[in-house]
Structure formats: C-alpha cells, structure tokens
PDB file of C-alpha atoms and ligand atoms in Angstrom:
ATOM      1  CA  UNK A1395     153.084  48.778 171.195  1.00 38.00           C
ATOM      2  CA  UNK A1396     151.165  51.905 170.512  1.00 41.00           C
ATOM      3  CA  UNK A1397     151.641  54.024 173.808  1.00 44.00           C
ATOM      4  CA  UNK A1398     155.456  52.946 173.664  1.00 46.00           C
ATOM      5  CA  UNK A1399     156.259  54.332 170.151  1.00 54.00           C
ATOM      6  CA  UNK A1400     153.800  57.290 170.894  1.00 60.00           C
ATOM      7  CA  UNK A1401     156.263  57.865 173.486  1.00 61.00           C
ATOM      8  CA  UNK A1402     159.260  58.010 171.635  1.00 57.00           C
ATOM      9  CA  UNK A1403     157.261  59.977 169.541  1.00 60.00           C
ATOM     10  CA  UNK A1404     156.434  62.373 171.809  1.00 60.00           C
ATOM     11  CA  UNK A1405     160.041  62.297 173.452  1.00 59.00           C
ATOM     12  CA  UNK A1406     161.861  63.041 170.092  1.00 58.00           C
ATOM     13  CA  UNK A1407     159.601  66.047 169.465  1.00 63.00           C
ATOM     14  CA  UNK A1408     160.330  67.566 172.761  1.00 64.00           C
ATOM     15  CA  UNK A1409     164.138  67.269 172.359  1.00 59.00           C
ATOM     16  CA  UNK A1410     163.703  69.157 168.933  1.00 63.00           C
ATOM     17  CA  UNK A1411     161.425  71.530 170.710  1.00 67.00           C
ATOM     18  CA  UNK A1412     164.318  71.916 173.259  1.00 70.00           C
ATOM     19  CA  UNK A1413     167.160  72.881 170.507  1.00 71.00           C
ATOM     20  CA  UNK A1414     165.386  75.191 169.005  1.00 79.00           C
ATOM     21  CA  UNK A1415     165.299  77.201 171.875  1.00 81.00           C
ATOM     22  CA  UNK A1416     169.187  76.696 172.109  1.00 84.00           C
ATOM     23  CA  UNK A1417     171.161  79.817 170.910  1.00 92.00           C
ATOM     24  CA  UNK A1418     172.645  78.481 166.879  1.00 97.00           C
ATOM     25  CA  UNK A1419     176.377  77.461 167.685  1.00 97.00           C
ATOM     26  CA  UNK A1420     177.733  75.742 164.382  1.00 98.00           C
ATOM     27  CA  UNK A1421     176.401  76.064 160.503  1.00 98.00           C
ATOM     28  CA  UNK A1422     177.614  74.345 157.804  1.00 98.00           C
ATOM     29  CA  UNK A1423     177.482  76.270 154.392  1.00 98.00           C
ATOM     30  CA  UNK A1424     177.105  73.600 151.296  1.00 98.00           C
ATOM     31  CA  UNK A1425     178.370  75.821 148.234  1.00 98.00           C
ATOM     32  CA  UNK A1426     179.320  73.882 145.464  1.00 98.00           C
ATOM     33  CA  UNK A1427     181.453  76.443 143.433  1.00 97.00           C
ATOM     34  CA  UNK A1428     184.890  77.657 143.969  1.00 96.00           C
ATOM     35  CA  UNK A1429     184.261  80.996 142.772  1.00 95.00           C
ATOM     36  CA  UNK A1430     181.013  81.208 144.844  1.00 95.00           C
ATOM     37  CA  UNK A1431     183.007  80.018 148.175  1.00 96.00           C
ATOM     38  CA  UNK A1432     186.134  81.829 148.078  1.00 96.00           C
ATOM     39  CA  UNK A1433     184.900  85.539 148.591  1.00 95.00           C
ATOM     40  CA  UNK A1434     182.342  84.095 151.847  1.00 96.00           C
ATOM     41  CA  UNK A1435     185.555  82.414 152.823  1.00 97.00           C
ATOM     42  CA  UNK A1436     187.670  85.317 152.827  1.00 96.00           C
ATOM     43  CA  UNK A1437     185.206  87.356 154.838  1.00 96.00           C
ATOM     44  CA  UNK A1438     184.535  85.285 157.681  1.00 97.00           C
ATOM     45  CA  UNK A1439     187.571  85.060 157.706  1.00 97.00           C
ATOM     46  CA  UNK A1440     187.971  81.071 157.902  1.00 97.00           C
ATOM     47  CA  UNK A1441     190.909  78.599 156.856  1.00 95.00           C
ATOM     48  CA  UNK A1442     191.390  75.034 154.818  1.00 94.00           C
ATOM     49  CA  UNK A1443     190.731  72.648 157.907  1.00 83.00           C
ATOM     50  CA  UNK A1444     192.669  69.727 157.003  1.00 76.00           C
ATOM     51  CA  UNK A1445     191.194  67.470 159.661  1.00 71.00           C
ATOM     52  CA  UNK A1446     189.943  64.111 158.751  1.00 83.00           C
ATOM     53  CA  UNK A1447     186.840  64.676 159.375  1.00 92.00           C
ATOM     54  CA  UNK A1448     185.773  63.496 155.432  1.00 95.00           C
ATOM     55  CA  UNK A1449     187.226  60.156 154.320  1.00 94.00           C
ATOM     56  CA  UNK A1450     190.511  60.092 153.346  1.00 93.00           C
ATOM     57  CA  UNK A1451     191.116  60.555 149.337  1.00 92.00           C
ATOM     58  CA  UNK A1452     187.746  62.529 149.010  1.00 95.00           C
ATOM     59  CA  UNK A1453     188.157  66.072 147.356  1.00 96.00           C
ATOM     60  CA  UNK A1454     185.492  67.544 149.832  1.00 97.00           C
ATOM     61  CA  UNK A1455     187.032  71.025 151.471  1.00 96.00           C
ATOM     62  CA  UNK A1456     185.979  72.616 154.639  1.00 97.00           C
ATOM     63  CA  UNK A1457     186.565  75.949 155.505  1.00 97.00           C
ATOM     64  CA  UNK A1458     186.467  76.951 159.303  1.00 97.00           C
ATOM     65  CA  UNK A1459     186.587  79.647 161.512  1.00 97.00           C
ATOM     66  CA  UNK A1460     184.948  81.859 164.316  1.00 97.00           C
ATOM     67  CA  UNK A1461     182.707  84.576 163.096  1.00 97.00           C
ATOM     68  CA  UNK A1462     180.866  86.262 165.335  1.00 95.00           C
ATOM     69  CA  UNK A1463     180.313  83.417 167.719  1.00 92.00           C
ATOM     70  CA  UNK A1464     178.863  81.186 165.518  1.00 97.00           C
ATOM     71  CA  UNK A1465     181.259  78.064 164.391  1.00 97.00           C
ATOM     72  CA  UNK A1466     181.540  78.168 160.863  1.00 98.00           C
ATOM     73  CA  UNK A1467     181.824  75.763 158.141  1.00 98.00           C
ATOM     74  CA  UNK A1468     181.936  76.458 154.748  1.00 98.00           C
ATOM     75  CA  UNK A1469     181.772  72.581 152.585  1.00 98.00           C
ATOM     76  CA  UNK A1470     183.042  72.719 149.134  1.00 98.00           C
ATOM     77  CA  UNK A1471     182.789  69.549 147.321  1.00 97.00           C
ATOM     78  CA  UNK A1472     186.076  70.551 145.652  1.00 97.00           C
ATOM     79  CA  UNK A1473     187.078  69.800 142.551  1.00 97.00           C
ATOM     80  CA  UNK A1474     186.886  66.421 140.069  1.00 97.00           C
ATOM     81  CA  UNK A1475     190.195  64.568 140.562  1.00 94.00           C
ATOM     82  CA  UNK A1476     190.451  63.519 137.562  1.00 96.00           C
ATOM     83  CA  UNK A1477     188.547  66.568 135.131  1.00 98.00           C
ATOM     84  CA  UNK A1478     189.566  69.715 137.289  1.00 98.00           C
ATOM     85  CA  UNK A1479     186.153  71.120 137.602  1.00 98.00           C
ATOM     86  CA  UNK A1480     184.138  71.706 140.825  1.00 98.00           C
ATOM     87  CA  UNK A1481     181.549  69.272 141.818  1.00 98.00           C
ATOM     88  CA  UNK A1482     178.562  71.054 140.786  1.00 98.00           C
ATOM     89  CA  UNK A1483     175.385  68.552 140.984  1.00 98.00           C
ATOM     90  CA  UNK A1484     173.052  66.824 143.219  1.00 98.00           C
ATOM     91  CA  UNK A1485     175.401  63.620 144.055  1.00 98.00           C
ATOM     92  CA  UNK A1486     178.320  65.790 145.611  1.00 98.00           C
ATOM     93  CA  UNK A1487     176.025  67.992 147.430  1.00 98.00           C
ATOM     94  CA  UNK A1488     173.630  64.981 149.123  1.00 98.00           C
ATOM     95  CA  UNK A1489     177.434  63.370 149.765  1.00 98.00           C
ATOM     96  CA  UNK A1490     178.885  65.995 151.528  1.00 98.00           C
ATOM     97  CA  UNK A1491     175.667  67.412 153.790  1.00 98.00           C
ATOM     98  CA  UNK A1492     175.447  63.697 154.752  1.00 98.00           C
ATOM     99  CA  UNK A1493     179.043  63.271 155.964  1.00 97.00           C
ATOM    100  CA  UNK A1494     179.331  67.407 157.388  1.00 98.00           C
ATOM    101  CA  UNK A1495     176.001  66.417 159.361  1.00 98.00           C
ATOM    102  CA  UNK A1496     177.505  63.374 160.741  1.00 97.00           C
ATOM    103  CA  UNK A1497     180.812  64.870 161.323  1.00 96.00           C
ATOM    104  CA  UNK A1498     179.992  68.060 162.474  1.00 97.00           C
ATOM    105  CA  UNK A1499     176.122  67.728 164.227  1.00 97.00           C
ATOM    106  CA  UNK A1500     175.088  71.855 163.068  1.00 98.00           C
ATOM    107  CA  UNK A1501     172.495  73.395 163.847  1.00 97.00           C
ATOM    108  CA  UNK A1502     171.693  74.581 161.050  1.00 98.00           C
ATOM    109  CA  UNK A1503     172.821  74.070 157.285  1.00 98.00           C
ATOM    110  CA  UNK A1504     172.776  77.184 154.301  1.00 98.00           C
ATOM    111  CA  UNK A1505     173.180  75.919 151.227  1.00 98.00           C
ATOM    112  CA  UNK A1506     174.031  79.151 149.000  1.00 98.00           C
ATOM    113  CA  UNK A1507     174.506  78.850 145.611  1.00 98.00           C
ATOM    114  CA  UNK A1508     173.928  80.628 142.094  1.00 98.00           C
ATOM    115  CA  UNK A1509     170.468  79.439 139.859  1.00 98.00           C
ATOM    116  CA  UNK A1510     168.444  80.513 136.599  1.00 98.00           C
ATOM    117  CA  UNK A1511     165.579  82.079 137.028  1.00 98.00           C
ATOM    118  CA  UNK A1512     162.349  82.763 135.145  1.00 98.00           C
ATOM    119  CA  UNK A1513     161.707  86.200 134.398  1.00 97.00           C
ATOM    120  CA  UNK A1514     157.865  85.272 134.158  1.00 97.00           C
ATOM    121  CA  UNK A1515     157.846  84.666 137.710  1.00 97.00           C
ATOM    122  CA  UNK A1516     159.958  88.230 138.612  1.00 96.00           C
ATOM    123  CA  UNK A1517     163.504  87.028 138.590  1.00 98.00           C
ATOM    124  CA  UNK A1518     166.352  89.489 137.087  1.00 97.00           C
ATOM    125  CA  UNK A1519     169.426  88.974 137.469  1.00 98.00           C
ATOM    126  CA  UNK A1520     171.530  89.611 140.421  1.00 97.00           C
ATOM    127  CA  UNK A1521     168.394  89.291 142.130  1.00 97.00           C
ATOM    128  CA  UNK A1522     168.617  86.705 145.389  1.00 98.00           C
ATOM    129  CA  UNK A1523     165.958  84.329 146.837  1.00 98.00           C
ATOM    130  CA  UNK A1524     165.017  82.306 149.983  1.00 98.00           C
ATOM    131  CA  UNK A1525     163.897  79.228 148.665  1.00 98.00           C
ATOM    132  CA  UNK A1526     159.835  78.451 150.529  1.00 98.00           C
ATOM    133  CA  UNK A1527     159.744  75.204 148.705  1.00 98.00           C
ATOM    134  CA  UNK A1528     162.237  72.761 146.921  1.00 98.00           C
ATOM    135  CA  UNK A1529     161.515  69.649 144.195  1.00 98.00           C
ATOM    136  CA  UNK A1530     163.508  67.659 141.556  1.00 98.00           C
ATOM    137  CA  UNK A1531     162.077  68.234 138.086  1.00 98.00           C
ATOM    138  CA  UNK A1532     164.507  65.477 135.685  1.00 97.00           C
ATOM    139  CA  UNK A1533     163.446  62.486 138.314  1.00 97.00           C
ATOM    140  CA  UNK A1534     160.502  61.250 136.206  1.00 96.00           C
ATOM    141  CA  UNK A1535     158.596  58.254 137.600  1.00 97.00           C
ATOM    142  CA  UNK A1536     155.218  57.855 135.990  1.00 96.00           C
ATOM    143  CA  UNK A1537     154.208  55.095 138.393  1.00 98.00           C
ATOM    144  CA  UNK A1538     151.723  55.947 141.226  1.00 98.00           C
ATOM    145  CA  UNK A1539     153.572  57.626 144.628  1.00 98.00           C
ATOM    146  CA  UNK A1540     156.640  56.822 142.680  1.00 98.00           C
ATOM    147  CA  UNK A1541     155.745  59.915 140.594  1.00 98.00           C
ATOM    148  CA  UNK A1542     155.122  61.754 143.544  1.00 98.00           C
ATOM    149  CA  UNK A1543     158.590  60.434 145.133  1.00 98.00           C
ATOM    150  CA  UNK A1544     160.774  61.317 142.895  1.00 98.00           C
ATOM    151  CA  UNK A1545     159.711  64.901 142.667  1.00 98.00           C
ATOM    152  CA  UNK A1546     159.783  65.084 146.087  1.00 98.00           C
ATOM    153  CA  UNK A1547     158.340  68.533 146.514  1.00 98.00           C
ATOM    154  CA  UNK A1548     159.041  69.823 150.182  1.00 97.00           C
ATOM    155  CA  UNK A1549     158.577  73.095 152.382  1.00 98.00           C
ATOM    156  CA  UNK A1550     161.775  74.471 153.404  1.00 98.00           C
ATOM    157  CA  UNK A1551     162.180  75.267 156.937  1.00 97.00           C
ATOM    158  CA  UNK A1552     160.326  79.019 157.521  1.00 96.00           C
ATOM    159  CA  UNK A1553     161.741  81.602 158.772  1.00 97.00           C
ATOM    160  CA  UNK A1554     159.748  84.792 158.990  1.00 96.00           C
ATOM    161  CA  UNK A1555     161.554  86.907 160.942  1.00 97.00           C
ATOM    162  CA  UNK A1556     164.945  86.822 158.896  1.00 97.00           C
ATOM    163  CA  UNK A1557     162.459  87.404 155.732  1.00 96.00           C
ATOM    164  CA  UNK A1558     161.252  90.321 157.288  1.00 95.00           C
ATOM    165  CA  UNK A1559     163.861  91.858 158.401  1.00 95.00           C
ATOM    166  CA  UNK A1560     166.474  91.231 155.445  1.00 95.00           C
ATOM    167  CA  UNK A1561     163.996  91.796 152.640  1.00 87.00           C
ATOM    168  CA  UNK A1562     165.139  89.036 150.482  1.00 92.00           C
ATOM    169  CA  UNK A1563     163.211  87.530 147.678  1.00 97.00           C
ATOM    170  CA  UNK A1564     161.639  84.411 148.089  1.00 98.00           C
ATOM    171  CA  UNK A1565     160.799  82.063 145.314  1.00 98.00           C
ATOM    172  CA  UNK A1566     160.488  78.126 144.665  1.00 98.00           C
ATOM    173  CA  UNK A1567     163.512  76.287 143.626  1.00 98.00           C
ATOM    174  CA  UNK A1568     163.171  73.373 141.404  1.00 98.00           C
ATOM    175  CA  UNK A1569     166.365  71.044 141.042  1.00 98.00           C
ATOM    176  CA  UNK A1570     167.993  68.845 138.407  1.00 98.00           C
ATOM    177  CA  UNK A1571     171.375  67.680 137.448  1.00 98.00           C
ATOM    178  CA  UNK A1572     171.736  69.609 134.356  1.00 98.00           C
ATOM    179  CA  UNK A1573     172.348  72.859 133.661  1.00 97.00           C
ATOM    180  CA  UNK A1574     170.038  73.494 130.169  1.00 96.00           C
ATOM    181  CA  UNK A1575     166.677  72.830 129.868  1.00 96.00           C
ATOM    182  CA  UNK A1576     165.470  69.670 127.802  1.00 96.00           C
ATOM    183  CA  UNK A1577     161.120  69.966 127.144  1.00 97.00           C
ATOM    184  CA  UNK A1578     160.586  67.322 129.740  1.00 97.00           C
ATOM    185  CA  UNK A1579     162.449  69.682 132.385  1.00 97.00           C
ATOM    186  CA  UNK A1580     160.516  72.780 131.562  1.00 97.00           C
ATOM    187  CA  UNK A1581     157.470  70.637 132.096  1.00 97.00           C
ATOM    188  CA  UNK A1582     158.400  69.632 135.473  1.00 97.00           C
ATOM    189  CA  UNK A1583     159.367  73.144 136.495  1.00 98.00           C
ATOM    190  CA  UNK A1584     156.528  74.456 135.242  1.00 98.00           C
ATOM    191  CA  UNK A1585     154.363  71.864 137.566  1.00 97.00           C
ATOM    192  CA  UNK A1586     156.761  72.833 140.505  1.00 98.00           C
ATOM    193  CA  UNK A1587     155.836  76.736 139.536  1.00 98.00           C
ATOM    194  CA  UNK A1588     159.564  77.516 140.520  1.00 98.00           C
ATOM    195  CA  UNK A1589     161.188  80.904 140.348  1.00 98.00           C
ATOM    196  CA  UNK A1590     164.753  79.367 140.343  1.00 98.00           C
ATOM    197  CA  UNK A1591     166.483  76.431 138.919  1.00 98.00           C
ATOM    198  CA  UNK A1592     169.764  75.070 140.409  1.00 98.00           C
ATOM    199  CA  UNK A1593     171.375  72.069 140.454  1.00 98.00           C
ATOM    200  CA  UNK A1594     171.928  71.237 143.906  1.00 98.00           C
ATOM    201  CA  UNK A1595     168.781  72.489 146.508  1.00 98.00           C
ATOM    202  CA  UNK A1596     166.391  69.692 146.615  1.00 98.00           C
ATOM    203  CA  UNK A1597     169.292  67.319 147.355  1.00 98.00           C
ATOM    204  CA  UNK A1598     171.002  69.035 150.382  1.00 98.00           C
ATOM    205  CA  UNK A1599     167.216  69.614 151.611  1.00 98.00           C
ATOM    206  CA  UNK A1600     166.542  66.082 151.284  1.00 98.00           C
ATOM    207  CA  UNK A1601     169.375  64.643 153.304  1.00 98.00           C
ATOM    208  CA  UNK A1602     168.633  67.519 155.951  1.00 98.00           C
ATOM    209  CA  UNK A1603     165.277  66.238 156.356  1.00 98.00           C
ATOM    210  CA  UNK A1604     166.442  62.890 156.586  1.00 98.00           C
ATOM    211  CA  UNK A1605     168.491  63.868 158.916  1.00 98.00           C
ATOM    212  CA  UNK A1606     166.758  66.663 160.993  1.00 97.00           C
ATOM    213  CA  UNK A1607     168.753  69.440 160.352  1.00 97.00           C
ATOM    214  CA  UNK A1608     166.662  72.677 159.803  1.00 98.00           C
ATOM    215  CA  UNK A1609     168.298  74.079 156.277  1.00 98.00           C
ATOM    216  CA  UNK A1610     167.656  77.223 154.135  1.00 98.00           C
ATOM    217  CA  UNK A1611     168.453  78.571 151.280  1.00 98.00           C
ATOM    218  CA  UNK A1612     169.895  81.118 149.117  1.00 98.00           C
ATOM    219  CA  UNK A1613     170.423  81.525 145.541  1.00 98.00           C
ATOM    220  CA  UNK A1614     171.392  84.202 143.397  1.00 98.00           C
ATOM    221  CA  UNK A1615     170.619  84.769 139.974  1.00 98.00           C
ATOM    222  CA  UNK A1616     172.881  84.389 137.199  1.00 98.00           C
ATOM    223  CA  UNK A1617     171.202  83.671 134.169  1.00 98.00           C
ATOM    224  CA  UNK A1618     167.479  84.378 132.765  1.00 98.00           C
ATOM    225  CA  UNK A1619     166.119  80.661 131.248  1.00 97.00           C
ATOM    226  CA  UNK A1620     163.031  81.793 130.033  1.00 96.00           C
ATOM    227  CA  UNK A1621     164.910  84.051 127.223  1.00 94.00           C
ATOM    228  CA  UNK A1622     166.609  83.602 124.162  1.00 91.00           C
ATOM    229  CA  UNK A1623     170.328  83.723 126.098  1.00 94.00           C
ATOM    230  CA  UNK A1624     172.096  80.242 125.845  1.00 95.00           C
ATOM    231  CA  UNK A1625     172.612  79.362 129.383  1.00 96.00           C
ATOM    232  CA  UNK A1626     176.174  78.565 129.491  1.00 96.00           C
ATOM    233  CA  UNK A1627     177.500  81.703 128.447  1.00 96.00           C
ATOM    234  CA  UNK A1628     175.185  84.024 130.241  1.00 97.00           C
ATOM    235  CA  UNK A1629     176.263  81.900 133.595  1.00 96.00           C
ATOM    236  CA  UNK A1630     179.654  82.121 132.955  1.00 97.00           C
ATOM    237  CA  UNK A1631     179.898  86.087 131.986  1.00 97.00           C
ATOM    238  CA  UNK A1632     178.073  86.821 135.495  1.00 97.00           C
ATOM    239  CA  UNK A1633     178.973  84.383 137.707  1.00 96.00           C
ATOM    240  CA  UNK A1634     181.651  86.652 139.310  1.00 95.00           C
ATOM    241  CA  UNK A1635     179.028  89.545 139.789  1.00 96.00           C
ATOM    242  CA  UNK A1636     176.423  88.099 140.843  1.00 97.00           C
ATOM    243  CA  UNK A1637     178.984  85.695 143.280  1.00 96.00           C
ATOM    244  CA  UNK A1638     179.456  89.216 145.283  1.00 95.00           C
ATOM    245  CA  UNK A1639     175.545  89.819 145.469  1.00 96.00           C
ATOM    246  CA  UNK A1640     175.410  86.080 146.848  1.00 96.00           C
ATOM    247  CA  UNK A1641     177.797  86.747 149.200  1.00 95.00           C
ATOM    248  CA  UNK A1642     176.553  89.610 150.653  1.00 96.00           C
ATOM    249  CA  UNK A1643     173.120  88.084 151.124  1.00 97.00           C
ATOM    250  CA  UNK A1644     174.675  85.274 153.089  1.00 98.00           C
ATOM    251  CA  UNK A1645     176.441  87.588 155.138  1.00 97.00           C
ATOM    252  CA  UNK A1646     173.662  89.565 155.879  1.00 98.00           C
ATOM    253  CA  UNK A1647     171.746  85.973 157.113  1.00 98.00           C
ATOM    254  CA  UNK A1648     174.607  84.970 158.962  1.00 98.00           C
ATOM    255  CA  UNK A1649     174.747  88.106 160.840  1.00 98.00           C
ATOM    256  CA  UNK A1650     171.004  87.608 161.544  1.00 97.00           C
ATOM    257  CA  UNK A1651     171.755  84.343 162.845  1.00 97.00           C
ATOM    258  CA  UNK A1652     174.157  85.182 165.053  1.00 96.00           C
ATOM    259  CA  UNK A1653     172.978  85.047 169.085  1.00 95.00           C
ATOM    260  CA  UNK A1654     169.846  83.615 167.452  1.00 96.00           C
ATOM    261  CA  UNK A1655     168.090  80.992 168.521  1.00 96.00           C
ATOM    262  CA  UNK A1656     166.705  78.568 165.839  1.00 96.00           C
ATOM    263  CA  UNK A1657     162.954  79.326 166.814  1.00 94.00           C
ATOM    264  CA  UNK A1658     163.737  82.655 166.252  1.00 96.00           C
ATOM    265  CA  UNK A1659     164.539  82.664 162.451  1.00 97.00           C
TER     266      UNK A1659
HETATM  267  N1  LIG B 180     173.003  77.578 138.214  1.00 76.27           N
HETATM  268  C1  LIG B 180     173.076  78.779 137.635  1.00 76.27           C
HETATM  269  N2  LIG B 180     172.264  78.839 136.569  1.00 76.27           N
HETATM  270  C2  LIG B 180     171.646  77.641 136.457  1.00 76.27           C
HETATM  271  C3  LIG B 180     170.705  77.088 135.569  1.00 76.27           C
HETATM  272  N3  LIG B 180     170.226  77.786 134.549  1.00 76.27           N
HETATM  273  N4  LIG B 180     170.312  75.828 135.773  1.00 76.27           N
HETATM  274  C4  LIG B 180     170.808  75.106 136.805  1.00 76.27           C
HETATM  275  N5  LIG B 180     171.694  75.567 137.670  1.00 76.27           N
HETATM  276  C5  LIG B 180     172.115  76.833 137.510  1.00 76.27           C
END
C-alpha cells in the first residue's frame, strides 16, 4: 500500500503547489464584531448577500462585493438571537470558517479582529500585528499529547513579502474564550510567549488547517492586559479607534493581495 498512498501523497502536494501559483480570486474575512466589520464593509464597498449559502435560521452575515478584482467576503457571525450581542468567541468563528470554506472554496481566509496585548512584549495600543504563530491558552489537558493537543500551538501561514513591504507588526497570538485573564490563563500565555490575546485566532486557524486554506491574521490593539486597566472598559472606550487602525491595515493587505498570487505573499 505504501507506493499507492505515497502517490496520493505526492499528487495532493502538487495540486497545492499548482494553486499557489494561481492569481488569489476570492477571500473570506472572519471578523467577529459589528463595529469592527461595518467600516471594512463600507469601503470595499460590499452588500448583505442574502443567499443561502449558511443554513437557514443561522445569524451568520456575509458581506460581498468586487474590490479590485478580488471576490470578497466579509463573514460576521452576527448577532445572539436571543441576547443581542455579536458572536464574539471561538465556537462562532470555527462555525462559520467551516461552512464559508465549504460554501465558498477561497483562497485565502483573513481573520481581522481587535486583541489585548502585553506591553512587556512591545504592544501599545492602536498598534496592529500579523500573527507568526497561534495557540489556545484556557484548553488545559494535563495528560500526555493531550496537553500538547489542546494548546495546539501552530505556525501561521508566512508571508514575507507582504511583511516587508507593509511594515506591520508581527507578534504571537494566544487564544481563549474569555475576555479577562484568570492565573491559569496568564500561565498559558506566558508558555505561548504571545504578544496578543484574542478570542477567536487559534480557532479560525485550526479549521483552515483542517481544511487547507492558507489564513493570516490581523489584530489590532485595544487594550493593554499586562496593566492595572480593567479590561472591559479599556476595550470598550477604544474599540471604535482602534476599529479604524484595523481597518486600514486590512485594506492595506488586501490591496497587496490583489493580482497576487498566493506564493507570492
Ligand atoms: N479582544 C480585545 N481585547 C481582548 C482581550 N484582552 N482578550 C481577549 N480578546 C480581546
């Protein structure tokens, strides 16, 4: 059985070699925020598709549109049906890359979003980051490999040339689903030596992995959590700025990616 699965092997590798060399035609953008989708939204210019391409009853929103030659998706969980507030965490997100993959086969995914950061490791606010490397830090499995598993620490796809060229920051992002800091948390993110801490990253890059899809990302800085600030508050007074410095950084990667292949990055 060997040479036949080395085949396959071998077959699937060059078909990914392949599509990277095709020029990027459609990107879906995972944002989980209202606030943080509306202004990207606006600018390229895209409308509320109201195709079924989600299950029916689902509060999941795409955005679409033509910018640039690039077919554009913008995937907003939307909002709680029965609280009113947008689905922020990592079970939205890993729900709604799956079914935007499946339904929409990009070539790429974004996921843009805003995160704390840790002024210890450079991070001010307003600042935004490529994320090099993702993990979970409140999946705690002190079993051998399970340990191991549920952080599940992973490389993001690299792209050096859109570093170089846009000068962005670029950090590690560590990922949980809440949006303080408990002891056992800090320890985690201290073991994943992240720079940012969201609530979404590690999830969307997990179900892109699972599924192929090359994904980066981009977070922007809202609130210090190595300082005396409560969180909450210090999100929520500059979530609107720092929303416009987000936006312009994916803007400025979008326009990279335009007529771009995905080897080129
Ligand atoms: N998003 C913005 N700030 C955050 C924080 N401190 N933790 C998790 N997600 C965030």
């Amino acid at each position: 059985m060997a040479p036949h699965d080395d085949g396959i092997e071998v077959a699937e590798e060059t078909m990914v070699a392949e599509a990277e060399k095709r020029p990027i035609v459609t990107i879906v953008i995972v944002i989980a925020m209202q606030t943080e989708a509306l202004p990207l939204v606006n600018k390229f210019k895209l409308s509320e598709n109201h195709d079924p391409v989600f299950p029916k009853g689902v509060p999941w929103v795409r955005y679409h549109g033509i910018y640039k030659d690039l077919n554009i998706n913008i995937i907003w969980p939307g909002k709680d049906s029965v609280l009113g507030v947008d689905c922020v965490g990592t079970v939205p997100a890993s729900l709604v890359t799956y079914a935007s993959i499946q339904a929409l086969q990009p070539d790429l995914i974004i996921n843009a979003g805003t995160a704390g950061g840790f002024k210890a490791k450079g991070a001010c606010i307003g600042d935004v980051f490529v994320a090099c490397d993702v993990a979970f830090h409140d999946r705690r499995i002190p079993i051998p490999v399970f340990d191991l598993y549920g952080i599940c620490a992973r490389r993001t796809f690299s792209t050096p040339n859109m570093l170089k060229e846009l000068k962005l920051k670029v950090g590690k992002l560590s990922t949980g689903d809440s949006l303080d800091m408990s002891p056992h948390d800090e320890a985690s993110i201290t073991a994943n030596d992240a720079t940012l801490k969201d609530m979404e990253g590690a999830a969307v890059a997990y179900v892109a992995d699972l599924l192929s899809v090359p994904a980066i990302f981009i977070k922007a800085v809202t609130d210090i959590v190595d300082d005396d600030k409560p969180t909450a508050e210090e999100f929520l007074q500059n979530l609107v700025a720092v929303t416009a410095a987000l936006d312009q950084a994916v803007t400025q990667v979008v326009d990279f990616i335009s007529g771009k292949c995905i080897s080129e990055l």
